[in-house]
């Protein structure tokens, strides 16, 4: 049901746009807009500024496909990164998650999605050609496919694997198993079966 | 736990500010920021603009205390509104809710909160003096206290009632009872008791 518009057009437009953010519906967008207007100096002004700066400065890294204020991005232009290891992720959010984990000091390549024929997403819609060019041009030792363990993610991983088969590079993927802190009782059978099959010596 | 910062400072600042919106936590703020950056032209640019306009134009109506782009606001300056009926609300969100219901064509007064001695909110922190001045100056027939049915709201309503006692104006409050569409089984005893006490002829 379309909500009756009761605030002025400027406020309604702000609410409408906020409602497009993931995690905010029409009701919470209204609360957010009101919160912003009430905290004008502490929140609305700085947020408007931060967004203006984002509009102006943030772009896609032409090398790896992540978002940053410089091109090539801070990661691609960091000399301390191991240039022989390339981690392939679906999305920038996954790159950030891996960086937060801080477990690897490698370079990245962001595909920008997964193959999904039903949604009309084919290889040409992903940042795939650039990945293959990179793998051919750079002297890589290992390509880690850190792609989500979903059906689409795994299909995409297999496709990428095939595309890289002619190159002399190790292609690996993340281990499947019990999440750290996870309880067996809450895990699905697929994960448990994988964790058993890939068991390691204690 | 503070999240490790992995994106550039401009993106981190955007995430931090988005996380201050009600309904968004650090995780969803990150998702929202990424969504904004990916949908730069469709969402980030218009939202930055809408916020800029809000910063510039939206203020508090000096007459009733609501937020609008004009002062006095669109409601206060609307000649079709009944000037003899004044609806007192806690918050602009409540005013919007009543306007969406569309059940009354009156003027409003926004208190901006409720009395809450524990939080240090006394009568001087609310838009109360202006309400009393208005009630003295304007030829009102009825003041409807549409204040939340919470303990603080009802305390505030009683206080406002006392302040208006010397004036020749009917002070009313919203009816308590079963919400339309509500099931008795899910209602608290207080509401049910009120609904029984205030029962009407069928």
CSV table of C-alpha atoms in Angstrom, one decimal:
chain,number,residue,atom,x,y,z
A,1,UNK,CA,0.0,0.0,0.0
A,2,UNK,CA,1.4,3.4,-1.0
A,3,UNK,CA,1.8,5.5,2.1
A,4,UNK,CA,0.0,8.8,2.1
A,5,UNK,CA,2.5,11.7,1.7
A,6,UNK,CA,2.2,14.1,4.7
A,7,UNK,CA,5.6,15.8,4.8
A,8,UNK,CA,6.8,18.4,2.3
A,9,UNK,CA,8.2,17.2,-1.1
A,10,UNK,CA,11.8,17.7,0.0
A,11,UNK,CA,11.3,15.6,3.1
A,12,UNK,CA,9.3,13.0,1.1
A,13,UNK,CA,12.1,12.7,-1.4
A,14,UNK,CA,14.6,12.2,1.3
A,15,UNK,CA,12.5,9.5,2.9
A,16,UNK,CA,11.9,7.8,-0.5
A,17,UNK,CA,15.7,7.7,-1.3
A,18,UNK,CA,16.5,6.5,2.2
A,19,UNK,CA,14.0,3.7,1.8
A,20,UNK,CA,16.1,2.3,-1.1
A,21,UNK,CA,19.0,1.5,1.2
A,22,UNK,CA,19.2,-2.2,2.1
A,23,UNK,CA,17.9,-2.7,5.7
A,24,UNK,CA,15.6,0.3,5.6
A,25,UNK,CA,11.9,0.0,4.7
A,26,UNK,CA,9.4,2.9,4.3
A,27,UNK,CA,8.8,3.1,8.0
A,28,UNK,CA,12.4,3.1,9.2
A,29,UNK,CA,13.3,5.5,6.4
A,30,UNK,CA,10.8,7.9,7.8
A,31,UNK,CA,12.4,7.5,11.3
A,32,UNK,CA,15.9,7.9,9.8
A,33,UNK,CA,14.9,11.1,7.9
A,34,UNK,CA,13.4,12.6,11.0
A,35,UNK,CA,16.5,11.6,13.0
A,36,UNK,CA,18.7,13.3,10.3
A,37,UNK,CA,16.6,16.5,10.3
A,38,UNK,CA,16.6,16.7,14.1
A,39,UNK,CA,20.4,16.0,14.3
A,40,UNK,CA,21.1,18.5,11.5
A,41,UNK,CA,24.5,19.7,12.6
A,42,UNK,CA,25.7,16.4,14.2
A,43,UNK,CA,24.5,14.0,11.5
A,44,UNK,CA,22.7,15.5,8.4
A,45,UNK,CA,25.4,18.0,7.5
A,46,UNK,CA,28.4,15.6,7.9
A,47,UNK,CA,26.5,12.8,6.1
A,48,UNK,CA,25.6,15.1,3.2
A,49,UNK,CA,29.3,16.1,3.0
A,50,UNK,CA,30.5,12.5,3.2
A,51,UNK,CA,28.2,11.6,0.4
A,52,UNK,CA,29.3,14.5,-1.7
A,53,UNK,CA,32.9,13.4,-1.2
A,54,UNK,CA,32.0,9.8,-2.1
A,55,UNK,CA,30.2,11.0,-5.3
A,56,UNK,CA,33.3,13.0,-6.2
A,57,UNK,CA,36.1,10.7,-5.2
A,58,UNK,CA,35.1,7.1,-5.0
A,59,UNK,CA,35.3,4.9,-8.1
A,60,UNK,CA,36.1,1.4,-9.3
A,61,UNK,CA,39.7,0.2,-9.4
A,62,UNK,CA,40.4,-0.6,-13.0
A,63,UNK,CA,42.8,-3.3,-12.0
A,64,UNK,CA,40.9,-5.4,-9.4
A,65,UNK,CA,37.3,-4.0,-9.5
A,66,UNK,CA,37.1,-2.9,-5.8
A,67,UNK,CA,35.8,0.5,-4.8
A,68,UNK,CA,38.3,3.1,-3.6
A,69,UNK,CA,39.3,6.8,-3.9
A,70,UNK,CA,42.3,6.0,-6.0
A,71,UNK,CA,42.8,4.0,-9.2
A,72,UNK,CA,44.6,1.7,-8.9
A,73,UNK,CA,43.3,1.2,-5.4
A,74,UNK,CA,45.2,1.2,-2.1
A,75,UNK,CA,45.5,-2.6,-2.2
A,76,UNK,CA,46.6,-2.9,-5.8
A,77,UNK,CA,49.3,-0.2,-5.3
A,78,UNK,CA,50.5,-1.6,-2.0
A,79,UNK,CA,54.1,-2.9,-2.5
A,80,UNK,CA,53.9,-5.0,0.7
A,81,UNK,CA,51.2,-7.2,-0.8
A,82,UNK,CA,52.3,-10.6,-2.2
A,83,UNK,CA,51.9,-10.2,-6.0
A,84,UNK,CA,52.1,-13.9,-6.5
A,85,UNK,CA,48.8,-14.7,-4.7
A,86,UNK,CA,45.5,-13.5,-6.1
A,87,UNK,CA,42.2,-13.9,-4.1
A,88,UNK,CA,39.1,-13.9,-6.3
A,89,UNK,CA,35.9,-12.7,-4.6
A,90,UNK,CA,32.4,-12.1,-5.7
A,91,UNK,CA,31.9,-8.7,-4.1
A,92,UNK,CA,33.7,-5.8,-2.4
A,93,UNK,CA,31.9,-6.8,0.8
A,94,UNK,CA,33.7,-10.2,0.7
A,95,UNK,CA,37.0,-8.4,0.1
A,96,UNK,CA,36.4,-6.3,3.1
A,97,UNK,CA,35.4,-9.3,5.2
A,98,UNK,CA,38.7,-11.1,4.3
A,99,UNK,CA,40.7,-8.0,5.0
A,100,UNK,CA,39.0,-7.7,8.4
A,101,UNK,CA,40.0,-11.3,9.1
A,102,UNK,CA,43.6,-10.2,8.2
A,103,UNK,CA,44.7,-13.7,7.4
A,104,UNK,CA,46.3,-13.1,4.1
A,105,UNK,CA,48.4,-10.3,2.6
A,106,UNK,CA,47.5,-11.0,-1.1
A,107,UNK,CA,46.0,-9.1,-4.0
A,108,UNK,CA,42.4,-9.3,-4.9
A,109,UNK,CA,40.1,-9.6,-7.9
A,110,UNK,CA,36.4,-8.7,-7.6
A,111,UNK,CA,34.1,-10.5,-10.0
A,112,UNK,CA,31.1,-8.3,-9.2
A,113,UNK,CA,28.6,-11.1,-8.9
A,114,UNK,CA,28.1,-14.7,-9.8
A,115,UNK,CA,27.0,-16.5,-12.9
A,116,UNK,CA,23.2,-16.8,-12.9
A,117,UNK,CA,21.7,-17.8,-16.2
A,118,UNK,CA,18.2,-17.4,-14.7
A,119,UNK,CA,18.8,-13.8,-13.9
A,120,UNK,CA,20.5,-13.3,-17.3
A,121,UNK,CA,24.0,-12.9,-15.8
A,122,UNK,CA,26.6,-14.5,-18.0
A,123,UNK,CA,30.4,-14.5,-18.1
A,124,UNK,CA,30.4,-11.1,-19.9
A,125,UNK,CA,28.5,-9.4,-17.1
A,126,UNK,CA,31.2,-10.2,-14.6
A,127,UNK,CA,34.7,-8.9,-14.3
A,128,UNK,CA,36.0,-12.2,-15.7
A,129,UNK,CA,37.9,-11.3,-18.9
A,130,UNK,CA,40.1,-8.9,-16.8
A,131,UNK,CA,40.8,-11.8,-14.4
A,132,UNK,CA,42.0,-14.1,-17.2
A,133,UNK,CA,44.1,-11.3,-18.7
A,134,UNK,CA,45.6,-10.7,-15.2
A,135,UNK,CA,46.3,-14.4,-14.7
A,136,UNK,CA,48.0,-14.6,-18.0
A,137,UNK,CA,50.1,-11.4,-17.6
A,138,UNK,CA,51.1,-11.5,-13.9
A,139,UNK,CA,53.4,-14.2,-12.6
A,140,UNK,CA,51.0,-15.8,-10.2
A,141,UNK,CA,51.7,-18.8,-8.1
A,142,UNK,CA,48.2,-19.3,-6.6
A,143,UNK,CA,44.7,-18.1,-7.4
A,144,UNK,CA,42.4,-18.6,-4.3
A,145,UNK,CA,38.7,-18.8,-5.3
A,146,UNK,CA,37.2,-17.2,-2.1
A,147,UNK,CA,33.7,-17.4,-3.6
A,148,UNK,CA,30.5,-17.9,-1.6
A,149,UNK,CA,29.6,-21.5,-0.9
A,150,UNK,CA,26.2,-21.0,-2.6
A,151,UNK,CA,25.1,-22.9,-5.7
A,152,UNK,CA,25.7,-19.8,-7.9
A,153,UNK,CA,29.0,-19.2,-6.2
A,154,UNK,CA,30.2,-22.7,-6.7
A,155,UNK,CA,29.1,-22.8,-10.3
A,156,UNK,CA,31.0,-19.6,-10.9
A,157,UNK,CA,34.1,-21.1,-9.2
A,158,UNK,CA,34.0,-24.1,-11.5
A,159,UNK,CA,33.7,-21.8,-14.5
A,160,UNK,CA,36.6,-19.7,-13.4
A,161,UNK,CA,38.6,-22.9,-12.7
A,162,UNK,CA,37.9,-24.1,-16.3
A,163,UNK,CA,39.0,-20.7,-17.7
A,164,UNK,CA,42.3,-20.9,-15.8
A,165,UNK,CA,43.0,-24.5,-16.6
A,166,UNK,CA,45.4,-23.7,-19.4
A,167,UNK,CA,47.6,-21.6,-17.2
A,168,UNK,CA,50.4,-22.9,-15.0
A,169,UNK,CA,48.9,-21.7,-11.7
A,170,UNK,CA,47.5,-23.4,-8.6
A,171,UNK,CA,43.8,-22.8,-8.2
A,172,UNK,CA,42.6,-23.3,-4.7
A,173,UNK,CA,39.4,-22.7,-2.8
A,174,UNK,CA,38.4,-22.0,0.8
A,175,UNK,CA,38.1,-24.9,3.1
A,176,UNK,CA,34.6,-26.1,4.0
A,177,UNK,CA,33.9,-27.1,7.6
A,178,UNK,CA,32.5,-26.2,11.0
A,179,UNK,CA,32.6,-22.4,11.6
A,180,UNK,CA,34.9,-21.4,14.5
A,181,UNK,CA,32.5,-21.1,17.5
A,182,UNK,CA,29.8,-23.1,15.7
A,183,UNK,CA,27.8,-25.8,17.3
A,184,UNK,CA,27.4,-29.1,15.4
A,185,UNK,CA,23.7,-29.3,16.4
A,186,UNK,CA,22.9,-26.2,14.4
A,187,UNK,CA,24.9,-27.0,11.2
A,188,UNK,CA,23.4,-28.4,8.1
A,189,UNK,CA,24.2,-32.0,6.9
A,190,UNK,CA,26.2,-30.8,3.9
A,191,UNK,CA,28.6,-28.8,6.1
A,192,UNK,CA,28.9,-31.6,8.6
A,193,UNK,CA,29.6,-34.2,5.8
A,194,UNK,CA,32.3,-31.9,4.3
A,195,UNK,CA,33.8,-31.3,7.8
A,196,UNK,CA,34.0,-35.0,8.4
A,197,UNK,CA,35.4,-35.8,4.9
A,198,UNK,CA,38.1,-33.1,5.3
A,199,UNK,CA,39.0,-34.0,8.9
A,200,UNK,CA,42.6,-33.3,9.9
A,201,UNK,CA,45.0,-35.0,12.4
A,202,UNK,CA,44.6,-33.5,15.9
B,1,UNK,CA,34.3,-4.7,19.5
B,2,UNK,CA,35.6,-2.1,17.2
B,3,UNK,CA,35.6,-3.3,13.6
B,4,UNK,CA,38.9,-3.3,11.8
B,5,UNK,CA,38.9,-0.5,9.2
B,6,UNK,CA,39.6,-2.0,5.8
B,7,UNK,CA,38.1,0.6,3.3
B,8,UNK,CA,39.6,4.0,2.7
B,9,UNK,CA,39.0,6.8,5.1
B,10,UNK,CA,36.3,8.4,3.0
B,11,UNK,CA,34.3,5.2,2.8
B,12,UNK,CA,34.9,4.5,6.5
B,13,UNK,CA,33.5,7.9,7.4
B,14,UNK,CA,30.4,7.3,5.2
B,15,UNK,CA,29.9,3.9,7.0
B,16,UNK,CA,30.4,5.4,10.4
B,17,UNK,CA,27.8,8.2,9.8
B,18,UNK,CA,25.3,5.8,8.2
B,19,UNK,CA,25.7,3.5,11.3
B,20,UNK,CA,24.2,6.4,13.4
B,21,UNK,CA,20.9,6.2,11.6
B,22,UNK,CA,18.2,4.4,13.6
B,23,UNK,CA,17.7,0.9,12.3
B,24,UNK,CA,21.2,0.6,10.9
B,25,UNK,CA,24.1,-1.1,12.8
B,26,UNK,CA,27.8,-1.2,11.8
B,27,UNK,CA,27.1,-4.3,9.6
B,28,UNK,CA,24.1,-2.9,7.7
B,29,UNK,CA,25.8,0.5,7.4
B,30,UNK,CA,28.6,-1.2,5.5
B,31,UNK,CA,26.1,-2.9,3.2
B,32,UNK,CA,24.3,0.4,2.8
B,33,UNK,CA,27.5,2.3,2.0
B,34,UNK,CA,28.5,-0.3,-0.6
B,35,UNK,CA,25.0,-0.2,-2.1
B,36,UNK,CA,25.2,3.6,-2.4
B,37,UNK,CA,28.7,3.4,-4.0
B,38,UNK,CA,27.6,0.8,-6.5
B,39,UNK,CA,24.4,2.7,-7.4
B,40,UNK,CA,26.2,5.9,-7.6
B,41,UNK,CA,24.0,7.6,-10.3
B,42,UNK,CA,20.7,6.1,-9.3
B,43,UNK,CA,21.0,6.5,-5.5
B,44,UNK,CA,24.2,8.1,-4.1
B,45,UNK,CA,24.0,11.3,-6.2
B,46,UNK,CA,20.3,11.9,-5.7
B,47,UNK,CA,20.5,11.1,-2.0
B,48,UNK,CA,23.5,13.5,-1.5
B,49,UNK,CA,21.5,16.2,-3.3
B,50,UNK,CA,18.4,15.5,-1.3
B,51,UNK,CA,20.4,15.8,1.9
B,52,UNK,CA,22.0,19.0,0.7
B,53,UNK,CA,18.6,20.4,0.0
B,54,UNK,CA,17.4,19.3,3.5
B,55,UNK,CA,20.4,21.0,5.1
B,56,UNK,CA,19.7,24.2,3.3
B,57,UNK,CA,15.9,24.4,3.4
B,58,UNK,CA,14.4,22.3,6.2
B,59,UNK,CA,13.9,23.9,9.6
B,60,UNK,CA,11.6,24.0,12.6
B,61,UNK,CA,8.3,25.8,12.3
B,62,UNK,CA,8.5,28.6,14.9
B,63,UNK,CA,4.7,28.4,15.4
B,64,UNK,CA,4.1,24.7,16.0
B,65,UNK,CA,7.5,23.0,16.2
B,66,UNK,CA,7.2,20.6,13.3
B,67,UNK,CA,9.9,20.3,10.6
B,68,UNK,CA,9.2,21.8,7.2
B,69,UNK,CA,10.8,23.8,4.4
B,70,UNK,CA,8.7,26.9,5.2
B,71,UNK,CA,8.2,28.8,8.4
B,72,UNK,CA,5.4,28.9,9.4
B,73,UNK,CA,5.0,25.4,8.1
B,74,UNK,CA,2.5,24.2,5.4
B,75,UNK,CA,0.0,23.1,8.1
B,76,UNK,CA,0.2,26.3,10.1
B,77,UNK,CA,-0.3,28.4,7.0
B,78,UNK,CA,-3.1,26.3,5.5
B,79,UNK,CA,-6.3,28.4,5.7
B,80,UNK,CA,-8.5,25.2,5.3
B,81,UNK,CA,-7.3,23.9,8.7
B,82,UNK,CA,-9.7,24.4,11.6
B,83,UNK,CA,-8.0,27.0,13.7
B,84,UNK,CA,-10.2,26.2,16.7
B,85,UNK,CA,-8.9,22.7,17.3
B,86,UNK,CA,-5.3,22.1,18.3
B,87,UNK,CA,-3.7,18.6,18.5
B,88,UNK,CA,-0.8,18.3,20.8
B,89,UNK,CA,1.8,15.6,19.9
B,90,UNK,CA,5.1,14.5,21.3
B,91,UNK,CA,7.0,14.2,18.1
B,92,UNK,CA,6.9,15.1,14.4
B,93,UNK,CA,6.6,11.4,13.7
B,94,UNK,CA,3.3,11.4,15.6
B,95,UNK,CA,2.0,14.4,13.6
B,96,UNK,CA,2.8,12.5,10.4
B,97,UNK,CA,1.0,9.4,11.7
B,98,UNK,CA,-2.1,11.4,12.5
B,99,UNK,CA,-1.9,13.2,9.1
B,100,UNK,CA,-1.7,9.8,7.4
B,101,UNK,CA,-4.8,8.7,9.2
B,102,UNK,CA,-6.4,11.8,7.8
B,103,UNK,CA,-9.1,11.8,10.5
B,104,UNK,CA,-8.8,15.4,11.6
B,105,UNK,CA,-8.2,18.7,9.8
B,106,UNK,CA,-6.8,20.6,12.8
B,107,UNK,CA,-3.7,22.5,13.7
B,108,UNK,CA,-0.8,20.9,15.6
B,109,UNK,CA,1.6,21.6,18.4
B,110,UNK,CA,4.8,19.5,18.7
B,111,UNK,CA,6.2,19.2,22.2
B,112,UNK,CA,9.4,17.6,21.1
B,113,UNK,CA,9.4,14.9,23.8
B,114,UNK,CA,8.0,14.0,27.1
B,115,UNK,CA,8.7,15.0,30.7
B,116,UNK,CA,11.3,12.6,32.1
B,117,UNK,CA,12.9,13.7,35.3
B,118,UNK,CA,15.2,10.7,35.3
B,119,UNK,CA,16.7,11.8,32.0
B,120,UNK,CA,16.8,15.4,33.1
B,121,UNK,CA,14.0,16.5,30.8
B,122,UNK,CA,11.8,19.1,32.5
B,123,UNK,CA,9.1,21.5,31.2
B,124,UNK,CA,11.7,24.0,30.0
B,125,UNK,CA,13.2,21.4,27.7
B,126,UNK,CA,9.9,20.9,25.8
B,127,UNK,CA,8.0,23.3,23.5
B,128,UNK,CA,5.6,23.9,26.3
B,129,UNK,CA,5.7,27.7,27.0
B,130,UNK,CA,4.9,28.3,23.3
B,131,UNK,CA,1.9,26.0,23.7
B,132,UNK,CA,0.5,27.9,26.6
B,133,UNK,CA,1.1,31.2,24.9
B,134,UNK,CA,-0.7,29.8,21.8
B,135,UNK,CA,-3.6,28.5,23.9
B,136,UNK,CA,-4.0,32.0,25.5
B,137,UNK,CA,-3.7,33.9,22.3
B,138,UNK,CA,-5.7,31.8,19.9
B,139,UNK,CA,-9.4,31.3,20.1
B,140,UNK,CA,-9.4,27.6,20.6
B,141,UNK,CA,-12.4,25.4,21.3
B,142,UNK,CA,-10.5,22.2,21.9
B,143,UNK,CA,-7.0,21.0,22.7
B,144,UNK,CA,-6.6,17.3,21.9
B,145,UNK,CA,-3.7,15.7,23.8
B,146,UNK,CA,-2.6,13.1,21.3
B,147,UNK,CA,0.3,12.0,23.4
B,148,UNK,CA,1.6,8.4,23.5
B,149,UNK,CA,0.0,6.1,26.0
B,150,UNK,CA,3.2,5.5,27.8
B,151,UNK,CA,3.9,6.4,31.5
B,152,UNK,CA,6.0,9.5,30.4
B,153,UNK,CA,3.4,10.4,27.8
B,154,UNK,CA,0.6,10.3,30.3
B,155,UNK,CA,2.6,12.2,32.9
B,156,UNK,CA,3.2,14.9,30.3
B,157,UNK,CA,-0.4,14.9,29.4
B,158,UNK,CA,-1.4,15.5,33.0
B,159,UNK,CA,1.1,18.3,33.3
B,160,UNK,CA,-0.1,20.0,30.1
B,161,UNK,CA,-3.7,19.6,31.4
B,162,UNK,CA,-2.8,21.4,34.6
B,163,UNK,CA,-1.1,24.2,32.7
B,164,UNK,CA,-4.2,24.8,30.6
B,165,UNK,CA,-6.7,24.5,33.5
B,166,UNK,CA,-7.1,28.3,33.9
B,167,UNK,CA,-8.2,28.7,30.2
B,168,UNK,CA,-11.7,28.3,28.9
B,169,UNK,CA,-10.9,25.4,26.5
B,170,UNK,CA,-11.9,21.8,26.3
B,171,UNK,CA,-8.9,19.5,26.8
B,172,UNK,CA,-9.5,16.0,25.5
B,173,UNK,CA,-7.3,13.0,24.9
B,174,UNK,CA,-7.3,10.0,22.5
B,175,UNK,CA,-9.6,7.1,23.3
B,176,UNK,CA,-8.0,4.0,24.8
B,177,UNK,CA,-9.3,0.6,23.6
B,178,UNK,CA,-8.9,-2.3,21.3
B,179,UNK,CA,-6.8,-1.4,18.2
B,180,UNK,CA,-8.8,-1.9,14.9
B,181,UNK,CA,-7.9,-5.3,13.6
B,182,UNK,CA,-6.6,-6.3,17.1
B,183,UNK,CA,-7.2,-9.6,18.7
B,184,UNK,CA,-8.2,-9.6,22.4
B,185,UNK,CA,-6.0,-12.6,23.2
B,186,UNK,CA,-2.9,-10.5,22.4
B,187,UNK,CA,-3.9,-7.4,24.3
B,188,UNK,CA,-2.6,-6.4,27.7
B,189,UNK,CA,-4.9,-6.3,30.7
B,190,UNK,CA,-4.7,-2.5,31.0
B,191,UNK,CA,-6.0,-2.0,27.4
B,192,UNK,CA,-8.7,-4.6,27.9
B,193,UNK,CA,-9.9,-3.0,31.2
B,194,UNK,CA,-10.0,0.4,29.5
B,195,UNK,CA,-11.9,-0.9,26.5
B,196,UNK,CA,-14.5,-2.5,28.8
B,197,UNK,CA,-14.8,0.6,31.0
B,198,UNK,CA,-15.3,2.8,27.9
B,199,UNK,CA,-17.6,0.4,26.1
B,200,UNK,CA,-20.2,2.0,23.8
B,201,UNK,CA,-23.7,1.1,22.7
B,202,UNK,CA,-23.6,-1.2,19.6
